[in-house]
Coordinates of C-alpha atoms in Angstrom, one line a residue:
X1 CA 10.3 -9.3 -19.1
X2 CA 13.2 -10.8 -21.0
X3 CA 14.8 -7.4 -21.0
X4 CA 15.3 -7.6 -17.3
X5 CA 16.3 -11.2 -17.2
X6 CA 19.9 -10.4 -16.6
X7 CA 19.0 -8.4 -13.4
X8 CA 19.0 -10.5 -10.3
X9 CA 15.5 -10.9 -8.9
X10 CA 16.6 -10.0 -5.4
X11 CA 17.9 -6.6 -6.6
X12 CA 14.5 -5.9 -8.1
X13 CA 12.8 -6.9 -4.9
X14 CA 15.2 -4.8 -2.9
X15 CA 14.6 -1.7 -5.0
X16 CA 10.8 -2.2 -4.7
X17 CA 10.9 -2.6 -0.9
X18 CA 13.2 0.4 -0.6
X19 CA 11.0 2.6 -2.8
X20 CA 7.7 1.6 -1.1
X21 CA 9.3 2.0 2.4
X22 CA 10.5 5.5 1.5
X23 CA 7.0 6.4 0.2
X24 CA 5.4 5.1 3.4
X25 CA 7.8 7.3 5.4
X26 CA 6.9 10.3 3.3
X27 CA 3.2 9.6 3.7
X28 CA 3.5 9.2 7.5
X29 CA 5.5 12.5 7.7
X30 CA 2.8 14.2 5.7
X31 CA 0.1 12.8 8.0
X32 CA 2.0 14.1 11.0
X33 CA 2.5 17.5 9.6
X34 CA -1.2 17.8 8.7
X35 CA -2.7 16.5 11.9
X36 CA -0.5 17.2 14.8
X37 CA 1.6 19.9 16.5
X38 CA 5.3 19.3 16.4
X39 CA 6.1 16.4 18.7
X40 CA 8.7 13.7 19.1
X41 CA 8.2 10.8 16.8
X42 CA 9.9 7.6 16.1
X43 CA 11.3 8.0 12.6
X44 CA 11.0 9.9 9.4
X45 CA 11.0 9.0 5.8
X46 CA 14.6 7.8 6.0
X47 CA 13.9 5.8 9.1
X48 CA 11.1 3.9 7.4
X49 CA 13.3 3.3 4.4
X50 CA 15.9 1.7 6.7
X51 CA 13.2 -0.3 8.4
X52 CA 12.2 -1.8 5.0
X53 CA 15.9 -2.4 4.1
X54 CA 16.6 -4.1 7.4
X55 CA 13.5 -6.2 7.0
X56 CA 14.7 -7.3 3.5
X57 CA 18.3 -8.1 4.6
X58 CA 17.3 -9.9 7.8
X59 CA 14.7 -11.9 5.9
X60 CA 17.2 -12.9 3.3
X61 CA 19.7 -14.0 6.0
X62 CA 17.2 -16.2 7.8
X63 CA 13.8 -16.1 9.4
X64 CA 15.1 -16.0 13.0
X65 CA 17.1 -13.0 12.2
X66 CA 14.0 -11.4 10.7
X67 CA 12.0 -12.1 13.9
X68 CA 14.9 -10.8 16.1
X69 CA 14.9 -7.6 14.1
X70 CA 11.1 -7.2 14.5
X71 CA 11.3 -7.8 18.2
X72 CA 14.1 -5.2 18.5
X73 CA 12.1 -2.6 16.6
X74 CA 9.1 -3.4 18.8
X75 CA 11.2 -2.9 21.9
X76 CA 12.4 0.4 20.6
X77 CA 8.8 1.4 20.0
X78 CA 7.8 0.2 23.5
X79 CA 10.4 2.5 25.0
X80 CA 9.1 5.4 22.9
X81 CA 5.5 4.5 23.7
X82 CA 6.3 4.7 27.4
X83 CA 7.6 8.2 26.8
X84 CA 4.4 9.1 24.8
X85 CA 2.1 7.8 27.6
X86 CA 3.9 10.1 30.1
X87 CA 2.9 13.0 27.9
X88 CA -0.7 11.8 27.5
X89 CA -0.3 10.5 23.9
X90 CA -1.4 7.0 23.1
X91 CA -1.5 6.6 19.3
X92 CA 0.1 3.5 17.9
X93 CA -0.2 4.4 14.3
X94 CA 3.5 4.8 13.8
X95 CA 4.1 1.3 15.3
X96 CA 1.5 -0.3 13.0
X97 CA 2.9 1.5 10.0
X98 CA 6.4 0.4 11.0
X99 CA 5.3 -3.2 11.4
X100 CA 3.7 -3.1 7.9
X101 CA 6.7 -1.6 6.4
X102 CA 8.9 -4.2 8.0
X103 CA 6.7 -6.9 6.4
X104 CA 7.3 -5.6 2.8
X105 CA 10.2 -7.9 2.2
X106 CA 8.6 -11.2 3.0
X107 CA 5.5 -10.2 1.0
X108 CA 7.6 -9.3 -2.0
X109 CA 9.8 -12.3 -1.8
X110 CA 7.2 -15.0 -1.0
X111 CA 4.6 -13.8 -3.5
X112 CA 7.2 -13.1 -6.2
X113 CA 5.5 -9.9 -7.3
X114 CA 4.9 -6.3 -6.2
X115 CA 1.2 -6.4 -6.0
X116 CA 0.8 -7.3 -2.3
X117 CA 3.4 -4.6 -1.4
X118 CA 1.7 -2.0 -3.6
X119 CA -1.8 -2.9 -2.2
X120 CA -0.5 -2.6 1.3
X121 CA 1.1 0.8 0.5
X122 CA -2.2 2.0 -1.0
X123 CA -4.1 0.8 2.0
X124 CA -1.7 2.6 4.4
X125 CA -2.2 5.9 2.4
X126 CA -6.0 5.5 2.4
X127 CA -6.2 4.7 6.1
X128 CA -3.9 7.6 7.1
X129 CA -5.9 10.1 5.0
X130 CA -9.5 9.0 5.5
X131 CA -10.3 11.5 8.2
X132 CA -9.5 14.4 6.1
X133 CA -11.9 13.2 3.4
X134 CA -14.6 12.6 5.9
X135 CA -14.1 16.1 7.3
X136 CA -14.7 17.5 3.8
X137 CA -18.0 15.6 3.6
X138 CA -19.1 16.9 7.0
X139 CA -18.6 20.5 5.8
X140 CA -21.4 20.2 3.2
X141 CA -24.3 22.4 4.1
X142 CA -27.7 21.0 4.9
X143 CA -29.0 22.9 1.8
X144 CA -26.4 21.1 -0.4
X145 CA -27.5 17.8 1.1
X146 CA -31.1 18.6 0.5
X147 CA -30.3 19.7 -3.1
X148 CA -28.5 16.4 -3.6
X149 CA -31.4 14.4 -2.2
X150 CA -33.9 16.2 -4.3
X151 CA -31.9 15.8 -7.5
X152 CA -31.5 12.1 -6.9
X153 CA -35.2 11.6 -6.3
X154 CA -36.0 12.9 -9.8

């Protein structure tokens, strides 16, 4: 760790938050492409990167600024959600992912490591993709299930 001792800690945290925010945006985009018809959404990979960056900058300025940023993003999503409900769509996944992405900076700064952010990112990926894995399990034939049960009993 002495090799990176000349690099400011905040720069490292900023790069970590930016990278994980971008990856979350990519994952959400992949989720949308795989599960839905083309519809209007609030944000893409770049938007989630900016959400992470804004969360970092506002948190470094002060906590009230951070809260104001979160409330502003929530208001924007509330407007978008109103539009979605008019078109009979009620999913709040993008809001929840946005809120988690916005929280990357405080997690990284307060815990002084990347493990909480990395764990949160992994959980987002798992939760967004669990349905596709369960669908694969449902496609197993009854004969295959029976063969698995018989082989386990011996």
